[in-house]
Coordinates of C-alpha atoms in Angstrom, one line a residue:
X21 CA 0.0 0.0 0.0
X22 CA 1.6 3.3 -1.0
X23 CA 1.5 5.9 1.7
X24 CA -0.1 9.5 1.2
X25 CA 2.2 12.1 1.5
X26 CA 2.3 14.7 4.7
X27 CA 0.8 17.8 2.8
X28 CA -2.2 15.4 1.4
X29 CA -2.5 13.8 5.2
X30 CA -2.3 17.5 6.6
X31 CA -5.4 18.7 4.7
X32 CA -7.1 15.1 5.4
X33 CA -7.2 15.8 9.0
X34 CA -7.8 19.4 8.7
X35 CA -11.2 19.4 6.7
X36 CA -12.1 16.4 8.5
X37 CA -11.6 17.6 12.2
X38 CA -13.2 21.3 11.2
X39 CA -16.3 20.2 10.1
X40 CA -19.7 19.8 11.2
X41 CA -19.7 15.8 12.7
X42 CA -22.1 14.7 15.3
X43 CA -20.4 14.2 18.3
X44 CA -20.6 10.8 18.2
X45 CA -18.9 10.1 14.9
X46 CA -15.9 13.0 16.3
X47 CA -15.1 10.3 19.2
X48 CA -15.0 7.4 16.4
X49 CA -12.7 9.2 14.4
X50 CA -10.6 10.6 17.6
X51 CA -9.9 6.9 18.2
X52 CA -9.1 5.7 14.5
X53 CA -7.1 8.2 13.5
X54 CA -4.1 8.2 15.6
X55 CA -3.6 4.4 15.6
X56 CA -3.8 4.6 11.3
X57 CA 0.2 4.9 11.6
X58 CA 2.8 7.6 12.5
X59 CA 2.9 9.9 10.2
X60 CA -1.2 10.3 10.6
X61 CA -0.7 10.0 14.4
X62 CA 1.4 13.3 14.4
X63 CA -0.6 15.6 12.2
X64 CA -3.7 14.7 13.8
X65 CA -2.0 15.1 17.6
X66 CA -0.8 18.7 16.2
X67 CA -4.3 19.8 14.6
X68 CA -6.3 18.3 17.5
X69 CA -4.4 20.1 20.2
X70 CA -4.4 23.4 18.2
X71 CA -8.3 23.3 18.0
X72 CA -10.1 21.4 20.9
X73 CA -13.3 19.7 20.6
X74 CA -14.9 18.6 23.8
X75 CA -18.0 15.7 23.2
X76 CA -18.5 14.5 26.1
X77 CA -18.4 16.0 29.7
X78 CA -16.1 12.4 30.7
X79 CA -13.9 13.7 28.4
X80 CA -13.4 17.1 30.1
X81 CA -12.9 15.5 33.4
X82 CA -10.7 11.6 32.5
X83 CA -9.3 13.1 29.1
X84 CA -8.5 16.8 28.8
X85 CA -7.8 17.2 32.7
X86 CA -5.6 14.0 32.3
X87 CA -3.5 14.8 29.4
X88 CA -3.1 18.7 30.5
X89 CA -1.7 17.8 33.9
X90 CA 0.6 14.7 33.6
X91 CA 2.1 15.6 29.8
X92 CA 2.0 11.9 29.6
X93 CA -0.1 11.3 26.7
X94 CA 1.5 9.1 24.0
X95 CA -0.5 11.1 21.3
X96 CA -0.4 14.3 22.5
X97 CA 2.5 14.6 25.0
X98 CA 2.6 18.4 26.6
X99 CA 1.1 20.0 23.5
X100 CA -2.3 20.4 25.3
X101 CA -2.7 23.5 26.8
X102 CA 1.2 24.7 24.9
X103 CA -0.6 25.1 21.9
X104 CA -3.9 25.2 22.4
X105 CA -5.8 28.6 20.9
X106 CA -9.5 27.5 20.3
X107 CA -12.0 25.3 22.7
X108 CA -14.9 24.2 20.9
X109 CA -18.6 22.3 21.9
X110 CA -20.2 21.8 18.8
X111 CA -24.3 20.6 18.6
X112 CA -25.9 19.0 16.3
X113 CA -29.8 19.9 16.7
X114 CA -30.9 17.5 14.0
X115 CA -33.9 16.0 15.1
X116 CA -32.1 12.0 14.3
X117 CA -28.8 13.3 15.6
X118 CA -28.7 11.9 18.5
X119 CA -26.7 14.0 20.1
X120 CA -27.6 14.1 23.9
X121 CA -25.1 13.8 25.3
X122 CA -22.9 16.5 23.9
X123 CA -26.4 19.1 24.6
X124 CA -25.6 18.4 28.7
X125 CA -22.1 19.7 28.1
X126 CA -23.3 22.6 26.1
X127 CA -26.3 23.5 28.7
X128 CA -23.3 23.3 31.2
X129 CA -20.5 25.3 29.5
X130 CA -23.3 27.9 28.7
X131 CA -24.2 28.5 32.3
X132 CA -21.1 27.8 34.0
X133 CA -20.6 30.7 36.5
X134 CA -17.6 31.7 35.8
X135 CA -14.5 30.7 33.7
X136 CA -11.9 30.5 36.3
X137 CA -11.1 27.1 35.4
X138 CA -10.8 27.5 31.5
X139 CA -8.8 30.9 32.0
X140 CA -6.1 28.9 34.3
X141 CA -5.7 25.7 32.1
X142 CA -5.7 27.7 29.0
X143 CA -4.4 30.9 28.7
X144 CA -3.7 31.6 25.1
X145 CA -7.5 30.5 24.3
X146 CA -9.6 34.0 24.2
X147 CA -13.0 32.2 24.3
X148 CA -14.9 29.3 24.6
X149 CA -17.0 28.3 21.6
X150 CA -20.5 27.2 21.6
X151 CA -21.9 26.2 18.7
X152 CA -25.3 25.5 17.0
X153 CA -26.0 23.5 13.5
X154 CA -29.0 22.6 11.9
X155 CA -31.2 22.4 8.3
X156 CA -34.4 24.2 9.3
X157 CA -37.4 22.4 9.7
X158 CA -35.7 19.7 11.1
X159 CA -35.1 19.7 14.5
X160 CA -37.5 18.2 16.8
X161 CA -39.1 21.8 17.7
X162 CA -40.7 23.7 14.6
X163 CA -38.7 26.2 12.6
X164 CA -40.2 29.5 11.3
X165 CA -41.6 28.8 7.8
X166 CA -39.4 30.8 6.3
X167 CA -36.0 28.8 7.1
X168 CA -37.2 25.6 6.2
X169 CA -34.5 24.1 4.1
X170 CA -32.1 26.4 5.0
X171 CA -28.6 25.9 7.2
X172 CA -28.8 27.7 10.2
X173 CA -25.6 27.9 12.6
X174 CA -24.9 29.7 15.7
X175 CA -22.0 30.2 17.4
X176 CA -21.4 31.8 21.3
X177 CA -18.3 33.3 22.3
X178 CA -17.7 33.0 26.0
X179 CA -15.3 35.4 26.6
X180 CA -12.7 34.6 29.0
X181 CA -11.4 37.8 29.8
X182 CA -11.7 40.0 33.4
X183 CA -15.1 40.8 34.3
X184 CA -15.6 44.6 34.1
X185 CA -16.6 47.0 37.1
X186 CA -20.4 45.9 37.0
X187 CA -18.9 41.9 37.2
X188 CA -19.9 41.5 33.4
X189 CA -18.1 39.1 30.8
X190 CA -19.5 39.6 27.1
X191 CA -20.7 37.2 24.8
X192 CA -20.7 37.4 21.1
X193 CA -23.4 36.1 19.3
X194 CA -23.2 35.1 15.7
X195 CA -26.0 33.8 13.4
X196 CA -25.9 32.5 9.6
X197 CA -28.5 32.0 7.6
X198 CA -27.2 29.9 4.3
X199 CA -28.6 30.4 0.5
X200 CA -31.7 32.1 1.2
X201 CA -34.0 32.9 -1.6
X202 CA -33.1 36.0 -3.3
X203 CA -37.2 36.9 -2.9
X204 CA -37.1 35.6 0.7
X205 CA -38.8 38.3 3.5
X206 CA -35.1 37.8 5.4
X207 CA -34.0 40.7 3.4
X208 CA -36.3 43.0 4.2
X209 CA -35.7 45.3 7.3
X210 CA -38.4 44.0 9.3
X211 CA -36.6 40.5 9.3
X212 CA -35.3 41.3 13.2
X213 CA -37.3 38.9 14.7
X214 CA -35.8 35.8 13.0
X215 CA -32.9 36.8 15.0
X216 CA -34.5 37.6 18.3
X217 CA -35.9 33.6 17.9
X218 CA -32.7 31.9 16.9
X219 CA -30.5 33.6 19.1
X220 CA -32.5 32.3 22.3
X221 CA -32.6 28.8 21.1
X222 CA -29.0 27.9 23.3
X223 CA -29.7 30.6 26.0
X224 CA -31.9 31.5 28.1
X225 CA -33.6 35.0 26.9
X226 CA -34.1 36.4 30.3
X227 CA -30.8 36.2 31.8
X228 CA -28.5 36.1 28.4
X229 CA -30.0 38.3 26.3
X230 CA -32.2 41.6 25.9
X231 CA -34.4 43.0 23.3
X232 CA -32.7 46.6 23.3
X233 CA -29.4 45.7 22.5
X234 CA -28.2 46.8 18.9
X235 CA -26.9 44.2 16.7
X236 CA -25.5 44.0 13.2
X237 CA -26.9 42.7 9.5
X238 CA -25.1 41.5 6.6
X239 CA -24.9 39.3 3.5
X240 CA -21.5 37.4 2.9
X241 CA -21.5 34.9 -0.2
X242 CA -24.9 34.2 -0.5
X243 CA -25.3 34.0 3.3
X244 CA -26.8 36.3 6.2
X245 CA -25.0 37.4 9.0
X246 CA -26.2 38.8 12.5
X247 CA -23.8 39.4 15.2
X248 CA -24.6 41.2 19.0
X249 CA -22.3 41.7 21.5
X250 CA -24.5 40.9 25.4
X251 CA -23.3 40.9 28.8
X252 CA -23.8 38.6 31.2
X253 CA -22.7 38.4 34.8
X254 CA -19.3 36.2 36.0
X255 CA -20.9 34.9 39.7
X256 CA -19.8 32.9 42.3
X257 CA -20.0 28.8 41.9
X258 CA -18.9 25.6 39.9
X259 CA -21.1 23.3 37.9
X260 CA -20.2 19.8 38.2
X261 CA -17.0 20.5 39.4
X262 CA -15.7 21.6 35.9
X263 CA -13.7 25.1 36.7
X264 CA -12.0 22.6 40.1
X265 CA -11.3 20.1 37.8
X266 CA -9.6 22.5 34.8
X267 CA -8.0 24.5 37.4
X268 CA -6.8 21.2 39.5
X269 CA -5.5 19.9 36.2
X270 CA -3.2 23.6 35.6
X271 CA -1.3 22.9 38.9
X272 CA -0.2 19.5 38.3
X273 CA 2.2 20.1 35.8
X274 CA 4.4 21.2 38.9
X275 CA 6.3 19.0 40.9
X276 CA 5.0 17.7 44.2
X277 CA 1.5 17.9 42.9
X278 CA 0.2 15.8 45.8
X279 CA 2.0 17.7 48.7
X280 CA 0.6 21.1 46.9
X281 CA -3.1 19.5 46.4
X282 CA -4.4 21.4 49.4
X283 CA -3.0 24.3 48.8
X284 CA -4.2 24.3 45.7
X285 CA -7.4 23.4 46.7
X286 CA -7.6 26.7 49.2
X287 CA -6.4 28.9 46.6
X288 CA -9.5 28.3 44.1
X289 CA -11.5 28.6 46.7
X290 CA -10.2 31.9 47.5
X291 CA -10.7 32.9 43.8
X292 CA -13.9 31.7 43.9
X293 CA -14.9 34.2 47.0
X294 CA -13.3 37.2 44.6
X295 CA -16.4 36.0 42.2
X296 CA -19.1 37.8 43.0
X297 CA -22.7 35.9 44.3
X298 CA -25.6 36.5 43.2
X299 CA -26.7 38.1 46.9
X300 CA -24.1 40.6 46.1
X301 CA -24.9 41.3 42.6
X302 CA -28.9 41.3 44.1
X303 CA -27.7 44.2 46.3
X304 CA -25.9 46.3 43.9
X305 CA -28.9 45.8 41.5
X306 CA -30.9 47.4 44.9
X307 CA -28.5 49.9 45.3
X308 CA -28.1 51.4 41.7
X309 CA -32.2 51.6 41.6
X310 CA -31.9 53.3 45.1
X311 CA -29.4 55.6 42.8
X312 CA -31.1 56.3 40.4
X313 CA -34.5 56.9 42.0
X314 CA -32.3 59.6 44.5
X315 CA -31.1 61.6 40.7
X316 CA -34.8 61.4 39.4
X317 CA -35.8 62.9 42.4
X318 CA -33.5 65.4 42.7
X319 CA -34.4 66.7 39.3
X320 CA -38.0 66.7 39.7
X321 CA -37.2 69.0 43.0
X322 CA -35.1 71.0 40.9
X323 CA -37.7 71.6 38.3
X324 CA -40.5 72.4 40.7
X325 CA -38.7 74.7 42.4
X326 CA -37.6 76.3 39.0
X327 CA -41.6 76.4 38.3
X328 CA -42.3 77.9 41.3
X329 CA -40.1 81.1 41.0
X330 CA -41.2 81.6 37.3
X331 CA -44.2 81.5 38.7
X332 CA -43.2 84.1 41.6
X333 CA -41.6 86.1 39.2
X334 CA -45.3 86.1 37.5
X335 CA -46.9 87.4 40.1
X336 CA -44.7 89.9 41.2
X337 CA -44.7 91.4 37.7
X338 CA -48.9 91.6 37.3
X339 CA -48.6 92.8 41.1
X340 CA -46.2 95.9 40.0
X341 CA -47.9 96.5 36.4
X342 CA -51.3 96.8 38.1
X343 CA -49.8 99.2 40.9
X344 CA -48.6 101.4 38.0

């Protein structure tokens, strides 16, 4: 059997590990690939550390943690987290995708409370990626009429930057809408809502998103475009042990990991007491109302008593012209 050559193997891997596969068939060909022979072995190690998917939450906790804090993986060896620069949980929302068990890791990476454990374990990665697919009409809920037949994705950038002042982290939200008909009513300017109901399909509307926010419209190659940039707030907490697990799994790659364990332990918990809970983000909500009520007052006083002397002022004046 002649052997492919590297550059022919490179783009093999590439197109094949970038593309829309169910989660199910991304594990099958996580496990083929590297045991094909070397030479496929070490371009798929490279591209698979460079661009991580995660399909399963076992894989975040017996895979990724594993291979990021001992550096002893015979596939990958320490180029997860050297190289890493994207982190990826991509859906499926056919209705025959079967893809349930990837859904619980992107319900959990959507509402994870904060990203202390991602930011530690990976610092060159700028956000996590959450990603929707789909041909509309097909899922098990009912599309619009409108985008039946058409490929719909959507993609969420968790930001894993600072929280700002208010203890907000933004999101980017990105919709396409593929080949729509050149006649279709998603051109016109009153297409908004299609993007107020896609948008909400991964996120909860109340919390994530809000209907005031501006976003942006365009057509690239055939296909349309929205993107918004929301807020949402960085609290206090963990969901099944995922940011203690990532963050565990960024101190082990230092010697006398098991004498240090407790000290690490007490040092995420001291990061997570920095985060702020929702009691305390509760009471600043309380506080800037109190704020703001104090300024609207204030005004109104001001105005009155700006009323009031014109008012004076009107008096006096019919007082001294009727004197005359």
């Amino acid at each position: 059997m002649t052997a492919l050559p590297p550059e022919l193997v490179d783009i093999i891997v590439h197109e094949v590990w970038h593309s829309e596969m169910p989660s199910v068939i991304r594990r099958s060909f996580m496990t083929a690939c590297p045991r094909i022979n070397r030479l496929w072995k070490a371009v798929y190690s490279l591209i698979a550390s460079l661009d991580i998917y995660i399909p399963s939450l076992a894989y975040i906790y017996y895979y990724l943690s594993d291979i990021a804090g001992r550096h002893k993986s015979i596939i990958y060896h320490d180029l997860i987290p050297r190289v890493t620069r994207t982190v990826t949980c991509f859906v499926d929302c056919g209705e025959n995708a079967g893809e349930n068990i990837v859904k619980d890791v992107y319900r959990l990476l959507m509402w994870l409370p904060n990203n202390i454990g991602f930011k530690s374990l990976f610092p060159l990665v700028p956000y996590i990626s959450l990603e929707l697919s789909w041909i509309g009409g097909r899922r098990a809920k009912a599309d619009p009429q409108v985008l039946h037949g058409l490929p719909i994705h959507i993609r969420y950038h968790r930001f894993l930057c600072e929280a700002r002042k208010d203890g907000c982290v933004p999101i980017d939200v990105h919709v396409s809408i593929a080949n729509p008909d050149p006649l279709s009513s998603l051109y016109g300017d009153e297409s908004y809502w299609v993007f107020y109901a896609l948008r909400n399909i991964g996120a909860n509307s109340n919390i994530l998103f809000r209907h005031g926010q501006m976003y942006h419209q365009r057509i690239c190659r055939g296909a349309i475009l929205y993107c918004q940039t929301t807020y949402r707030l960085a609290l206090r907490g963990d969901l099944e042990a995922i940011n203690r697990c990532l963050w565990m799994a960024s101190k082990q790659r230092h010697g006398l990991r098991w004498l240090a364990t407790p000290l690490y332990c007490w040092e995420y918990k001291q990061l997570q007491r920095c985060s702020s809970s929702s009691i305390d983000v509760l009471k600043n909500l309380v506080n800037a109302v109190k704020q703001l009520r104090e300024v609207k007052s204030t005004h109104a006083a001001r105005a009155s008593r700006g009323r009031g002397f014109e008012i004076l002022q009107g008096q006096t004046y019919e007082a001294t012209a009727t004197t005359e």
